Tab-separated table of C-alpha atoms in Angstrom:
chain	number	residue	atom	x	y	z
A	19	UNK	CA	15.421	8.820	-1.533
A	20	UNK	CA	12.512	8.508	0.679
A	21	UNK	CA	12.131	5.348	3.198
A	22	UNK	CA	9.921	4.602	5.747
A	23	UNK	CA	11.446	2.626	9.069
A	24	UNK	CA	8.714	0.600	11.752
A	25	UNK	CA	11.002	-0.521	14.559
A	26	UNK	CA	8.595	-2.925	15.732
A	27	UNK	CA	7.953	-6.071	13.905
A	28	UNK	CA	5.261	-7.474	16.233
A	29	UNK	CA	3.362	-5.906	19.232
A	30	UNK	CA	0.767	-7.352	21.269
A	31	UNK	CA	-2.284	-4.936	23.243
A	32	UNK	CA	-4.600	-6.315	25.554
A	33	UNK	CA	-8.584	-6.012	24.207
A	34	UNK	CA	-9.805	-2.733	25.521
A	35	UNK	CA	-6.295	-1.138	26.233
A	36	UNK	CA	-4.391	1.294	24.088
A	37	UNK	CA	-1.113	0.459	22.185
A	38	UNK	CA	1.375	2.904	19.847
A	39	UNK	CA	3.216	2.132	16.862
A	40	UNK	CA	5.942	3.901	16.007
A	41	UNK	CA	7.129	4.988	12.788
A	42	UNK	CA	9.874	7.281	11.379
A	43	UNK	CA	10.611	8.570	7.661
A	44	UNK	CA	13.427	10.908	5.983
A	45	UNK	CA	12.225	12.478	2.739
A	46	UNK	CA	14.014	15.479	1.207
A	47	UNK	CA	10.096	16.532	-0.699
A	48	UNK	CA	9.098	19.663	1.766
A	49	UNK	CA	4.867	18.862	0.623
A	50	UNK	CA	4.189	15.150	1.511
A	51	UNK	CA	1.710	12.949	3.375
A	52	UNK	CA	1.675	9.941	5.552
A	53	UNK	CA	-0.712	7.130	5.570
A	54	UNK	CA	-1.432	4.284	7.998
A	55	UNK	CA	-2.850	1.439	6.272
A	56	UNK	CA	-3.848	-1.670	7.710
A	57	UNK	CA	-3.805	-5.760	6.102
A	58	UNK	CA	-5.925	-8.009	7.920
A	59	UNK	CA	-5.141	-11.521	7.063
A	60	UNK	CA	-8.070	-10.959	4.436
A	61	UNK	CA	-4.610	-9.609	2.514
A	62	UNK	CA	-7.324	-6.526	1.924
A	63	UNK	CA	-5.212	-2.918	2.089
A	64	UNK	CA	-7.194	-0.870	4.260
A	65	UNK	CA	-6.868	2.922	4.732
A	66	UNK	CA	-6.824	3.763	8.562
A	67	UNK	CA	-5.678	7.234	8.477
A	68	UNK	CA	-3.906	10.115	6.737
A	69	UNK	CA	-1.821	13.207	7.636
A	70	UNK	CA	-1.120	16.115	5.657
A	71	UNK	CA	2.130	17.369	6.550
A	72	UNK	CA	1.628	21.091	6.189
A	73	UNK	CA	-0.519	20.344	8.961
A	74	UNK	CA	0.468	20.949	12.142
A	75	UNK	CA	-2.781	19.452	14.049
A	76	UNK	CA	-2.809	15.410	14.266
A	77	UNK	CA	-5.107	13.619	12.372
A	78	UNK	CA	-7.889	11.729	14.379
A	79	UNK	CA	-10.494	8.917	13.081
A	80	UNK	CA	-12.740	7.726	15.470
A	81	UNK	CA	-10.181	5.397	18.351
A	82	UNK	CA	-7.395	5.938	15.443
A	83	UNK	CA	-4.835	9.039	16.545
A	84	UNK	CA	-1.034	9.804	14.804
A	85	UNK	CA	1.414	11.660	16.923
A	86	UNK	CA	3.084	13.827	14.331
A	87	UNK	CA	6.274	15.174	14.758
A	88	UNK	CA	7.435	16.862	11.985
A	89	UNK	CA	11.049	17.874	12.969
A	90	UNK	CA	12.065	14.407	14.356
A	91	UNK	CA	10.131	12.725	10.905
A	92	UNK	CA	8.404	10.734	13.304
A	93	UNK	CA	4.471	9.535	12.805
A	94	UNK	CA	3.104	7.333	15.238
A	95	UNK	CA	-0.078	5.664	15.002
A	96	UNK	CA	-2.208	5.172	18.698
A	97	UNK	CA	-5.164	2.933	18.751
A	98	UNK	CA	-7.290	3.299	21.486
A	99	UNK	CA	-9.731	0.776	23.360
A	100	UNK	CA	-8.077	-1.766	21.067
A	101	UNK	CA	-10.830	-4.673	19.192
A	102	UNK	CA	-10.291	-8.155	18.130
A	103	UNK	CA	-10.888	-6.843	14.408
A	104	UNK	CA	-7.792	-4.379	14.809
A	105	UNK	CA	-5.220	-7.648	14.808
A	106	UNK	CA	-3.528	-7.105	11.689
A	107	UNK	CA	-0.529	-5.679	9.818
A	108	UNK	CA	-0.168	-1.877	9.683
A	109	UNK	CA	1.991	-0.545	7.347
A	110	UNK	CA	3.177	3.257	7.598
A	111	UNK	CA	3.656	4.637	4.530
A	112	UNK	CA	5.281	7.824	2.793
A	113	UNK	CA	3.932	9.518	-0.394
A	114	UNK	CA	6.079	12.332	-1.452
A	115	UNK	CA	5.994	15.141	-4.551
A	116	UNK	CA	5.552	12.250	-7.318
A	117	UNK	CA	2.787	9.649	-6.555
A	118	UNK	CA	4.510	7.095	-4.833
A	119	UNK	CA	4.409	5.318	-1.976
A	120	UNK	CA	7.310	3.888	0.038
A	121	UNK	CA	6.156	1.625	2.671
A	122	UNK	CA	7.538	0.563	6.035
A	123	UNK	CA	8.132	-3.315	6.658
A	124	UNK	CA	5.233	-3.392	8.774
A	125	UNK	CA	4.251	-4.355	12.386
A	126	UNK	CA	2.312	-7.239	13.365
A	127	UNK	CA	-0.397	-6.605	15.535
A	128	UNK	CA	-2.264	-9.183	18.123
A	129	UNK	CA	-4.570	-8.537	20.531
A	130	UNK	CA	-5.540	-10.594	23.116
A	131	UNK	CA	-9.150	-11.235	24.410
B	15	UNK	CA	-18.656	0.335	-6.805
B	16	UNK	CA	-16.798	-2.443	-7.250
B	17	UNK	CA	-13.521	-0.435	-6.228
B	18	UNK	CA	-10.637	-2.104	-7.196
B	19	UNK	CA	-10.659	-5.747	-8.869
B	20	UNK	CA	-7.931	-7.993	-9.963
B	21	UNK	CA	-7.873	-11.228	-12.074
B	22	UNK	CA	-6.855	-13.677	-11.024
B	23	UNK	CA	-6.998	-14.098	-6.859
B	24	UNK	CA	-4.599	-17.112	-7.210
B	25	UNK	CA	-2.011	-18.594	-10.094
B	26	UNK	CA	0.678	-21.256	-10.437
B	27	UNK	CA	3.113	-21.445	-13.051
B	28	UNK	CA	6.002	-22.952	-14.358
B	29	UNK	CA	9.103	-21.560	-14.456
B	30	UNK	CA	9.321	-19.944	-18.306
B	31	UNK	CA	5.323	-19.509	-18.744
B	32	UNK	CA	3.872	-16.238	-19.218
B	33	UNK	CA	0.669	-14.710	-18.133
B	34	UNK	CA	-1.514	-11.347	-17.355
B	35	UNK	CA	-2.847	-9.815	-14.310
B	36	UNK	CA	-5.869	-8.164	-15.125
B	37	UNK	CA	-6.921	-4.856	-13.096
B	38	UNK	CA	-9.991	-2.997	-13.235
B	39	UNK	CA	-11.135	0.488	-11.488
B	40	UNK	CA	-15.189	2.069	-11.315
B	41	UNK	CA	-13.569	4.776	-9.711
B	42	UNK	CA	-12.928	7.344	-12.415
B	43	UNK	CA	-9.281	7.568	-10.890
B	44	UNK	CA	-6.639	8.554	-13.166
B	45	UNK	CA	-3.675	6.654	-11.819
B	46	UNK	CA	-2.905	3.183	-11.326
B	47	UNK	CA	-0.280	1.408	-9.415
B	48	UNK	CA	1.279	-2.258	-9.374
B	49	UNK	CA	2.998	-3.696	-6.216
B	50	UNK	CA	4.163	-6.898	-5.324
B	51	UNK	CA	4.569	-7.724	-1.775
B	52	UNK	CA	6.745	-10.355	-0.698
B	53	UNK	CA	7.344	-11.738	3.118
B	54	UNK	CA	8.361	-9.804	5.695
B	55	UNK	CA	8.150	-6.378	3.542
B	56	UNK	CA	5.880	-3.889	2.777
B	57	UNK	CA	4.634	-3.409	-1.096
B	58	UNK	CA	6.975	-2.518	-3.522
B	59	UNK	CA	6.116	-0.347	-6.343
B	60	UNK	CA	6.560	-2.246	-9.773
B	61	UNK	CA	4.952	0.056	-12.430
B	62	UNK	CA	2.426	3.209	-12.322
B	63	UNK	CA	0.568	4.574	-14.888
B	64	UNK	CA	-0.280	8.312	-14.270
B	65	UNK	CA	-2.884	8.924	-16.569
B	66	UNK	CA	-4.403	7.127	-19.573
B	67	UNK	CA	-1.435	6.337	-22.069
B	68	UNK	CA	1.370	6.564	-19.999
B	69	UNK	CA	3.396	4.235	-17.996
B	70	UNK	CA	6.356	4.924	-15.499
B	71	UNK	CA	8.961	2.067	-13.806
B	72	UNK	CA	8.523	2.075	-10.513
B	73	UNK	CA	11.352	0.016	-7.512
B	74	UNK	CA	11.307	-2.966	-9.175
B	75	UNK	CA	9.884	-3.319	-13.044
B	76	UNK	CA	12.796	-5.819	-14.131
B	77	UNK	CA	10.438	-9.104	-15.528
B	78	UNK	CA	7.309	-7.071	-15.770
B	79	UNK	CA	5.285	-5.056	-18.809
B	80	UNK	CA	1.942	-3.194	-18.602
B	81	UNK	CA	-0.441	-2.296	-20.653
B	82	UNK	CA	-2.501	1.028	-19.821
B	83	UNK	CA	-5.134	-0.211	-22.041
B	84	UNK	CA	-8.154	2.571	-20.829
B	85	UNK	CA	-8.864	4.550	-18.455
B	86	UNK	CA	-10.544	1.960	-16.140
B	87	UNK	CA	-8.116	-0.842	-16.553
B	88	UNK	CA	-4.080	-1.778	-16.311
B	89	UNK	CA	-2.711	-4.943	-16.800
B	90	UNK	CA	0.582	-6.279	-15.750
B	91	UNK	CA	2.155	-9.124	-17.819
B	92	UNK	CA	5.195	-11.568	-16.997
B	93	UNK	CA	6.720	-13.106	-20.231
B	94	UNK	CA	8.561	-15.586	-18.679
B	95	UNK	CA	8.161	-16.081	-15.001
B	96	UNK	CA	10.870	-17.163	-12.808
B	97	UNK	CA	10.836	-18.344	-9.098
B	98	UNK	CA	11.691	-14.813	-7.909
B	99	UNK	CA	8.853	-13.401	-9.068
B	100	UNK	CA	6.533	-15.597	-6.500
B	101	UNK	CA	4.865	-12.844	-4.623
B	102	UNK	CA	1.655	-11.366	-4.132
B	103	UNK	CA	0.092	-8.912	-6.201
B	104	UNK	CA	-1.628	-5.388	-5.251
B	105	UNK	CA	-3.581	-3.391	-8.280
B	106	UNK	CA	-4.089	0.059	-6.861
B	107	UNK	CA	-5.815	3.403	-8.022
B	108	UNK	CA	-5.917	7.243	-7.275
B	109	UNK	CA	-7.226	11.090	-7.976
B	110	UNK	CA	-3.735	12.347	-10.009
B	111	UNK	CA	-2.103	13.811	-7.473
B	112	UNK	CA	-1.219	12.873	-3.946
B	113	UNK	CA	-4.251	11.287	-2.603
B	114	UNK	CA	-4.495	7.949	-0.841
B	115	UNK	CA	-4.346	4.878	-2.996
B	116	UNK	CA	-7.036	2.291	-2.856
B	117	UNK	CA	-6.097	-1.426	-3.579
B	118	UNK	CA	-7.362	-4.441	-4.794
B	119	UNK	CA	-7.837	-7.871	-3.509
B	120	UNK	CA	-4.403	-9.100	-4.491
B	121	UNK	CA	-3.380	-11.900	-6.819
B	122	UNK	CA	-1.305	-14.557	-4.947
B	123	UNK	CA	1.273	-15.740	-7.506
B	124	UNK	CA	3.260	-19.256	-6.896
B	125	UNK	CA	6.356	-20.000	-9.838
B	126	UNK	CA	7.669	-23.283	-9.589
């Protein structure tokens, strides 16, 4: 069965700084991908950024970067020069060979001004 | 493009009462999804509907139907709500396949 583990319920970043969030996964499919998705308090699912995992390069998006480590099942999610509009919940999320996702609990994220 | 759009954005009921969640895509996407996402959790998959006239049970269908009714929309129906089912409500849609999934608004549900 696939899961999805975030280890960090809440973080806090200073506006303008950089923060991680960590995630890690165990899935037996060997072609899968991993999403970050982010829930302002809009409740609005929002797509942030995807990875591939036959890929070895990480996926960017503009200040959005995942650290992808495919041996350890670890995808992180770095946000740099962090915004007020980036406070939200981010979910990491697992889709494996049948359509499904399997989300992560989530982890709260504040910034500060 | 409207995206993804759910009926209702809010609903209480009684314990007992039924109702339908309406979900609608513009997308041309051939699969649809229904979550629920409670406190503290991420979304739980509750049905999924692959293509047009077929339905699958996804983590947590016990209390729930759907209704694949067309290509563009999927409706999920309680026939007698209980407290437990208090949640809120994601509609999604995707390409068949693995592609990313793109959600609706959400339906916040309240059973008393």
């Amino acid at each position: 069965a696939q899961t999805v583990t975030q280890s960090q319920p809440e973080m806090s970043v200073q506006e303008a700084e950089t923060v991680t969030l960590s995630c890690t996964y165990d899935t037996s499919e060997s072609d899968y991908y991993l999403f970050w998705y982010k829930q302002p308090p809009s409740r609005q699912m929002i797509l942030v950024i995807r990875q591939e995992a036959y890929k070895q390069q990480n996926a960017t998006e503009n200040r959005f970067s995942v650290n992808f480590q495919k041996a350890a099942k670890s995808f992180s999610l770095k946000i740099s020069d962090s915004q007020l509009g980036d406070a939200a919940m981010y979910f990491c999320v697992n889709q494996g060979g049948s359509e499904k996702l399997v989300f992560g609990k989530g982890t709260k994220l504040t910034v500060n001004p | 493009n409207a995206g993804v759009t759910q009926t209702p954005k809010f609903q209480v009921l009684k314990t007992g009462q039924s109702m339908t969640l309406q979900c609608a895509q513009d997308m041309n996407h051939n699969s649809m999804y229904w979550y629920r996402q409670d406190p503290g959790m991420g979304l739980r998959l509750i049905y999924y509907s692959a293509s047009e006239g077929t339905t699958d049970k996804g983590e947590v269908p016990n209390g729930y139907n759907v209704s694949r009714l067309n290509k563009r929309e999927f409706s999920l129906r309680l026939e007698s709500a209980a407290p437990s089912q208090t949640s809120v409500y994601f509609c999604a849609s995707s390409r068949q396949g693995i592609y990313e999934q793109y959600f609706g608004p959400g339906t916040r549900l309240t059973v008393t």
